[in-house]
Coordinates of C-alpha atoms in Angstrom, one line a residue:
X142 CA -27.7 0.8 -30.1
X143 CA -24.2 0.8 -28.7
X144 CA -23.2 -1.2 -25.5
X145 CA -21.0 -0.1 -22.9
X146 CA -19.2 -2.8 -20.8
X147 CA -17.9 -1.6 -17.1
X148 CA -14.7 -2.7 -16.3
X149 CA -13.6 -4.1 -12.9
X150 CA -10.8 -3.0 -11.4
X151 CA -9.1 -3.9 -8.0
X152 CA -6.8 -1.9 -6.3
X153 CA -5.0 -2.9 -2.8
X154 CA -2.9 -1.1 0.1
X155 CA -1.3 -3.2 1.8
X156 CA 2.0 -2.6 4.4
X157 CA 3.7 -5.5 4.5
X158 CA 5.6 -5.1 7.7
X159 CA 9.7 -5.0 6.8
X160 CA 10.2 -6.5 4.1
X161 CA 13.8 -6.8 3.8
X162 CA 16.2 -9.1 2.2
X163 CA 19.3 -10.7 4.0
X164 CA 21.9 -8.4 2.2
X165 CA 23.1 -5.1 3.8
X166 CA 22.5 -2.1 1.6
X167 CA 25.7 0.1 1.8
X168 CA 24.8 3.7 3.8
X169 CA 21.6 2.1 5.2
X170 CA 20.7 1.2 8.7
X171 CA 19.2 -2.4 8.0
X172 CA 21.5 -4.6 10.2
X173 CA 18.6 -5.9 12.3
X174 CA 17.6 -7.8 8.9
X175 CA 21.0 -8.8 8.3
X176 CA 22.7 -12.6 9.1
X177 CA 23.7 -12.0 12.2
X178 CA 20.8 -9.2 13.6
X179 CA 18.8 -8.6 16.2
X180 CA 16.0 -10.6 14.7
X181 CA 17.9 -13.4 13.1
X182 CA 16.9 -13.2 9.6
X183 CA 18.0 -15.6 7.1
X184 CA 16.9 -16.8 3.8
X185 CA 14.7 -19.4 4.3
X186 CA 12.8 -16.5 6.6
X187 CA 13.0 -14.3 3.7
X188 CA 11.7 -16.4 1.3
X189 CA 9.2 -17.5 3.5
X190 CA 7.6 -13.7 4.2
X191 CA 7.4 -13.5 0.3
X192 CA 5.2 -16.4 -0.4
X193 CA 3.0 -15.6 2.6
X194 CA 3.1 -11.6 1.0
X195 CA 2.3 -13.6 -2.6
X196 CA -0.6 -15.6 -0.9
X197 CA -2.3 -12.3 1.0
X198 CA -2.7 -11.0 -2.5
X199 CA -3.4 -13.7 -4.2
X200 CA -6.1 -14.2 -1.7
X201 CA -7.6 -10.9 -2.3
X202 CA -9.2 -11.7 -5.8
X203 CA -11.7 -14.4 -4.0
X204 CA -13.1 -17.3 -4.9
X205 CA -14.8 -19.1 -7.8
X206 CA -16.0 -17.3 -11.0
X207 CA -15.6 -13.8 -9.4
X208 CA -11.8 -14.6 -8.8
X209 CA -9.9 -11.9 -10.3
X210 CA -6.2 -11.0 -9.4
X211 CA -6.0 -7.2 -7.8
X212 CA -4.9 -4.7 -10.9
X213 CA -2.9 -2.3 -8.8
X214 CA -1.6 -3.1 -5.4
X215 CA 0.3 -0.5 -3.5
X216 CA 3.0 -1.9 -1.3
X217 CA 4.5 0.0 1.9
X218 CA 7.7 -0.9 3.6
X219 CA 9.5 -2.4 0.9
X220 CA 13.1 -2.3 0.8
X221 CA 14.4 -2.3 -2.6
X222 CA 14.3 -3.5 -6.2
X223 CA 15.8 -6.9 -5.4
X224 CA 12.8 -7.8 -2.9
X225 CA 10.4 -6.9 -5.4
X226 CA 12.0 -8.7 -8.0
X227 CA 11.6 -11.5 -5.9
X228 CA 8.6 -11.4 -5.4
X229 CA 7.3 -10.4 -8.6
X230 CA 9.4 -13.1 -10.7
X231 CA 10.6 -16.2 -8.3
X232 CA 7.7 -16.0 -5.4
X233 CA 4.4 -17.5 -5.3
X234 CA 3.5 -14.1 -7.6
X235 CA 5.4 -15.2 -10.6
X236 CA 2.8 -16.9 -12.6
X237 CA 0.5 -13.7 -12.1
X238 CA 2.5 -11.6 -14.2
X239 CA 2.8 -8.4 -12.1
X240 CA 5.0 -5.6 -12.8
X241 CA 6.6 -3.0 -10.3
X242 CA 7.4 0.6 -9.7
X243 CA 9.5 1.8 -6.7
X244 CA 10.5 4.4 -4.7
X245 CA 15.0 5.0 -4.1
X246 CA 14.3 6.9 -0.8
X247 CA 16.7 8.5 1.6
X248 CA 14.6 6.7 4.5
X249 CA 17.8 5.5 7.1
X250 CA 16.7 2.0 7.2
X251 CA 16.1 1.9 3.8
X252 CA 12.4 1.9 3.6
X253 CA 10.5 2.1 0.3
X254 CA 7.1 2.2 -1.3
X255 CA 6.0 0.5 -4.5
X256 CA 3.1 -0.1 -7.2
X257 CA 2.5 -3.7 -8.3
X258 CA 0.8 -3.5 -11.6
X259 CA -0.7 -5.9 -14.2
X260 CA 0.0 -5.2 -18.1
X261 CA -3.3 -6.6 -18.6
X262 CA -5.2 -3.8 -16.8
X263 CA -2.9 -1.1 -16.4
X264 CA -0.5 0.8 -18.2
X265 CA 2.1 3.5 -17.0
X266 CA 3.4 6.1 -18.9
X267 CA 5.3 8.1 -16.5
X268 CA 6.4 7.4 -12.6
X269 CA 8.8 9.4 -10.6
X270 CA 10.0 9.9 -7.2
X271 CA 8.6 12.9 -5.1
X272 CA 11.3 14.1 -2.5
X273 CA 10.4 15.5 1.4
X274 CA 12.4 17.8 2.1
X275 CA 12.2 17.2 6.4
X276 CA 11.5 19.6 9.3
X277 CA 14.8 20.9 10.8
X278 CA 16.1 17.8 13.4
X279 CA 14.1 15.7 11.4
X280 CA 15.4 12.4 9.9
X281 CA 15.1 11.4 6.0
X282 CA 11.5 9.7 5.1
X283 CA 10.3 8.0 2.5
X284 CA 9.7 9.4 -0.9
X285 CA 6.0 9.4 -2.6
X286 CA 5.5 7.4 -5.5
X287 CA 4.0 8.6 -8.4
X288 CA 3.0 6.8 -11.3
X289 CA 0.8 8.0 -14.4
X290 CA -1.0 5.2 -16.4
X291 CA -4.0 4.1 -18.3
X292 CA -6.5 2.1 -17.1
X293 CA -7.5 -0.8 -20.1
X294 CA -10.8 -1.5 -20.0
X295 CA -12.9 -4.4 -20.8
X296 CA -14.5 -3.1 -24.4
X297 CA -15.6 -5.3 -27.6
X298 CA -15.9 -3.6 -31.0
X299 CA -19.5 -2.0 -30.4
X300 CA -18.5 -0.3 -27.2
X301 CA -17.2 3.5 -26.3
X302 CA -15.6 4.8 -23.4
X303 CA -16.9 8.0 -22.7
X304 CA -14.2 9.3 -20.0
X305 CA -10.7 9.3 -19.5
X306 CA -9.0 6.6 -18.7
X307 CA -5.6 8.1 -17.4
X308 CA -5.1 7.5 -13.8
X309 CA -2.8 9.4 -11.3
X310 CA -1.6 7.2 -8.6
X311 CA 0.4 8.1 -5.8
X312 CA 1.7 6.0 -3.1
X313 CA 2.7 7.0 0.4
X314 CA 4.7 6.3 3.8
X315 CA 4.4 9.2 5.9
X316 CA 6.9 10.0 8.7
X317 CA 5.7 7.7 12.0
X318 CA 5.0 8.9 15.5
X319 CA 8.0 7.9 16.6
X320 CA 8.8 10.4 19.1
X321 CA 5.6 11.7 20.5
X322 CA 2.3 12.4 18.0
X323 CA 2.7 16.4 18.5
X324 CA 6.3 16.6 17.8
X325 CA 6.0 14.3 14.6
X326 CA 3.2 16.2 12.6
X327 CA 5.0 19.3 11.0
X328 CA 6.5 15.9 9.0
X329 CA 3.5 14.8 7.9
X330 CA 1.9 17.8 7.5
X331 CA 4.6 18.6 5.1
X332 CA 3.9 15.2 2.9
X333 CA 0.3 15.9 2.9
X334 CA 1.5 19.9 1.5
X335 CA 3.2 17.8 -1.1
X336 CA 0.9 15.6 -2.4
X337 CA -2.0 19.2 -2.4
X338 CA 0.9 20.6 -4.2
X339 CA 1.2 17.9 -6.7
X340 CA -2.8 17.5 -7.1
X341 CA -3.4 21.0 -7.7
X342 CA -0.3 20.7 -10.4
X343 CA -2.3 17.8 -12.4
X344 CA -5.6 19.6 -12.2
X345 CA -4.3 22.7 -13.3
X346 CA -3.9 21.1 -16.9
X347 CA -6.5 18.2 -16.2
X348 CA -9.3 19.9 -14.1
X349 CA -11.7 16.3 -14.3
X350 CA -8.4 14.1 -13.8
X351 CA -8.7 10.8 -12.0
X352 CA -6.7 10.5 -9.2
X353 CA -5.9 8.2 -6.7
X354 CA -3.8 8.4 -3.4
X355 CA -3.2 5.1 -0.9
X356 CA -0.9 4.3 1.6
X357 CA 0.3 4.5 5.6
X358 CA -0.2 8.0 6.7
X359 CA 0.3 7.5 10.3
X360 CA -2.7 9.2 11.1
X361 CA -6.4 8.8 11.5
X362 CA -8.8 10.2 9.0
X363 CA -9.5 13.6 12.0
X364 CA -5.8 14.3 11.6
X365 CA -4.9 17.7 9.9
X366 CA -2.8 15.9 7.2
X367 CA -5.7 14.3 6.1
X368 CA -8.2 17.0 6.3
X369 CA -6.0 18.7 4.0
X370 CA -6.2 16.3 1.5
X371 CA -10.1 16.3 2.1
X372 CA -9.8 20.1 1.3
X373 CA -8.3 19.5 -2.3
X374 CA -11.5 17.7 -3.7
X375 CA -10.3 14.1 -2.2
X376 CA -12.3 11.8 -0.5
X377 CA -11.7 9.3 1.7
X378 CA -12.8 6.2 0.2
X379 CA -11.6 3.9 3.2
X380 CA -13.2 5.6 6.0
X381 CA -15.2 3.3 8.1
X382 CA -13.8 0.2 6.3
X383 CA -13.6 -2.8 8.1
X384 CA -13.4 -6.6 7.5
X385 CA -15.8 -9.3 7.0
X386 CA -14.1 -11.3 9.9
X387 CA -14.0 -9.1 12.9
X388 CA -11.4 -6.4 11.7
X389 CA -12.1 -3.0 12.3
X390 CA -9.0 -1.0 11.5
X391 CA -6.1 -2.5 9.5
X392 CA -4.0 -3.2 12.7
X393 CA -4.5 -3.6 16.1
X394 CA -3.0 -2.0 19.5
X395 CA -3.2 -2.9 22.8
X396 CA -6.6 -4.4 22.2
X397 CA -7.4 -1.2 20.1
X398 CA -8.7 -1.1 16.2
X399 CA -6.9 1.4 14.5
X400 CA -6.5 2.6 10.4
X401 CA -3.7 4.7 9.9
X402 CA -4.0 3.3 6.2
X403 CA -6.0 5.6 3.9
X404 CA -7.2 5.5 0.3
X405 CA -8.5 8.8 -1.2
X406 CA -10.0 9.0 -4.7
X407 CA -11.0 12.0 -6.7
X408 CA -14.3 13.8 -6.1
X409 CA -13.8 13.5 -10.3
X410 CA -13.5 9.9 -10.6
X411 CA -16.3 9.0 -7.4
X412 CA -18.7 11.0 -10.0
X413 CA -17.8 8.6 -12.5
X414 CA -17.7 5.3 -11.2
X415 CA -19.3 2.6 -9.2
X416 CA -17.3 1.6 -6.0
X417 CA -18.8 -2.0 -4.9
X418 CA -17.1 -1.8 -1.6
X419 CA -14.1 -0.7 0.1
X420 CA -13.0 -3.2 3.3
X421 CA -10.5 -4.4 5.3
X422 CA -8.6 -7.6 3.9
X423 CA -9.2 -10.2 7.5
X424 CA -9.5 -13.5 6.6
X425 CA -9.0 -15.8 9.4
X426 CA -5.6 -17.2 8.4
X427 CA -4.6 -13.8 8.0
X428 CA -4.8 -13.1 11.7
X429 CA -4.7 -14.5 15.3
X430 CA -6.5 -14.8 18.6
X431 CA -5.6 -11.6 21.2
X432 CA -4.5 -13.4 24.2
X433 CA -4.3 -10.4 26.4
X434 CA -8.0 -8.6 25.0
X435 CA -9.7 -11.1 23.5
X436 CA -10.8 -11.5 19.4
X437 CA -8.3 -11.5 16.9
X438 CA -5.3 -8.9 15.8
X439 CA -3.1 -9.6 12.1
X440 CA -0.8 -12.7 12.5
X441 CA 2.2 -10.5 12.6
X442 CA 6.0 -11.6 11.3
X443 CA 7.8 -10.4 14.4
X444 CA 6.0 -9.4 17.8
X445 CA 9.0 -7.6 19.7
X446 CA 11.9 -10.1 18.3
X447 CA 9.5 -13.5 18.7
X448 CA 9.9 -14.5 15.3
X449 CA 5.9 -16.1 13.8
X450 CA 6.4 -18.8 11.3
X451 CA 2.3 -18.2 10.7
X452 CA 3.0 -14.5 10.6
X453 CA 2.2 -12.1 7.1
X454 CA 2.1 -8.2 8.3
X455 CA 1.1 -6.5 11.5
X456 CA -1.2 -4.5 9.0
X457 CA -3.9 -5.9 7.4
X458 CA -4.9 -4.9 3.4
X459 CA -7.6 -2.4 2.1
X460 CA -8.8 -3.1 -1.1
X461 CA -11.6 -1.2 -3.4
X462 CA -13.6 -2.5 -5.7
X463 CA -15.0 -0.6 -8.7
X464 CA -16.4 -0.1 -12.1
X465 CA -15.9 2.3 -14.6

């Protein structure tokens, strides 16, 4: 009789609040992170935001015999290839072994997304920018990234895997609110046209294809943007998520719990799988008491232009758990 082993596999969405280098790009709006900038950032600050980046994610694989590093791990506000460089090869990350993917967007400050990846349990075959084209009077955004792979299971020589292994992955920064909530949707209405566009273009030669979206939408899971994803067979895996330490959304406003983080899988793959959990990412060094409302809120890097030492993101993570 033939054995099937499941395979674990982690995946994590995580906005890591600016993460800039000290350099200026050329025909990018980044002074603020430059020597000299509004909020004085140098390289020991630099270096410092990447180890405490490194350590969130270590963190995230636990403790003991269950520890296990996150396989996929979608980073948001990223500026460029040298950051993740450095924190992929010269950080508290570089004895992990990750691999990266990211985004060359026309975003004015320079904003990117990326996809942290381990050989061991993933492996692309294809990844490419997707472009939004913005709303007249709009400014540039952020590009989605999208990355084809292969999942690698854990199997031994008496085991089969009887479905598909190919995952599409895409990773997102919508527009923000920046100028009023009403004014701002066409914007992300138009990503969240994009990515149906893009999902109806996989299914169309993969009807059962697994697919996987994650990343800051700006918007809360009754927002039209993301009822249109709902509409293309995609479910919101993260909705209701919270943390095991008081977290109910992955950031925190005015004494408000909000989630304008999202993870959506495939009604395809949810038929196939077994999701242990989906929750918010809060332990306690990763946040700090509310002074003003009480409880906690994420330890933040900058709060206004009051630099935090302690700080890691004003977002927290949302990881998902799940065999296949």
């Amino acid at each position: 009789m033939l054995s099937i082993i499941l395979a674990i596999f982690t995946f994590v969405e995580f906005n890591c609040e600016n993460l800039f280098d000290t350099r200026h790009d050329s025909l990018k709006n980044d002074y603020e992170y430059c020597d000299g900038g509004a909020y004085h950032w140098n390289s020991k600050r630099y270096w410092h935001k990447l180890n405490n980046i490194g350590k969130e994610i270590v963190s995230i694989g636990g403790e003991g015999q269950e520890w296990q590093v996150p396989d996929l791990v979608a980073l948001i506000e990223v500026e460029n290839d040298s950051v993740l460089n450095d924190l992929t090869n010269r950080s508290l990350l570089r004895t992990v072994g990750y691999k990266y993917l990211i985004t060359n967007s026309p975003d004015e400050r320079g904003v990117d997304v990326a996809l942290l990846y381990h050989p061991y349990s993933f492996r692309p075959d294809t990844s490419y920018s997707i472009r939004i084209i913005p709303p007249k009077d709009c400014r540039p955004t952020r590009d989605i990234l999208y990355v084809c792979g292969r999942m690698l299971g854990m199997e031994n020589s008496d085991s089969i895997k009887s479905k598909s292994d190919e995952l599409h992955v895409f990773v997102v920064h919508a527009p923000s609110r920046r100028g009023g909530e009403v004014a701002t949707e066409p914007y992300r209405l138009e990503v969240a046209s994009r990515l149906s566009s893009s999902i109806d273009s996989i299914r169309a030669i993969s009807p059962d294809a697994n697919i996987f979206i994650a990343g800051d939408f700006n918007d809360y899971s009754d927002n039209r943007s993301l009822r249109m994803l709902a509409e293309h067979s995609m479910v919101e895996v993260s909705a209701g998520a919270k943390g095991t330490n008081g977290a109910l959304g992955t950031y925190r406003y005015q004494g408000e719990w909000g989630s304008l983080d999202h993870m959506f899988f495939s009604q395809s793959f949810i038929d196939n799988c077994t999701i242990n959990y989906c929750r918010i990412h809060d332990l306690p060094f990763l946040t700090e008491e509310e002074p003003k409302y009480g409880g906690v809120r994420p330890a933040r890097t900058y709060r206004g232009y009051k630099y935090n030492y302690n700080g890691f993101s004003d977002h927290l993570p949302l990881v998902i758990r799940f065999e296949y």
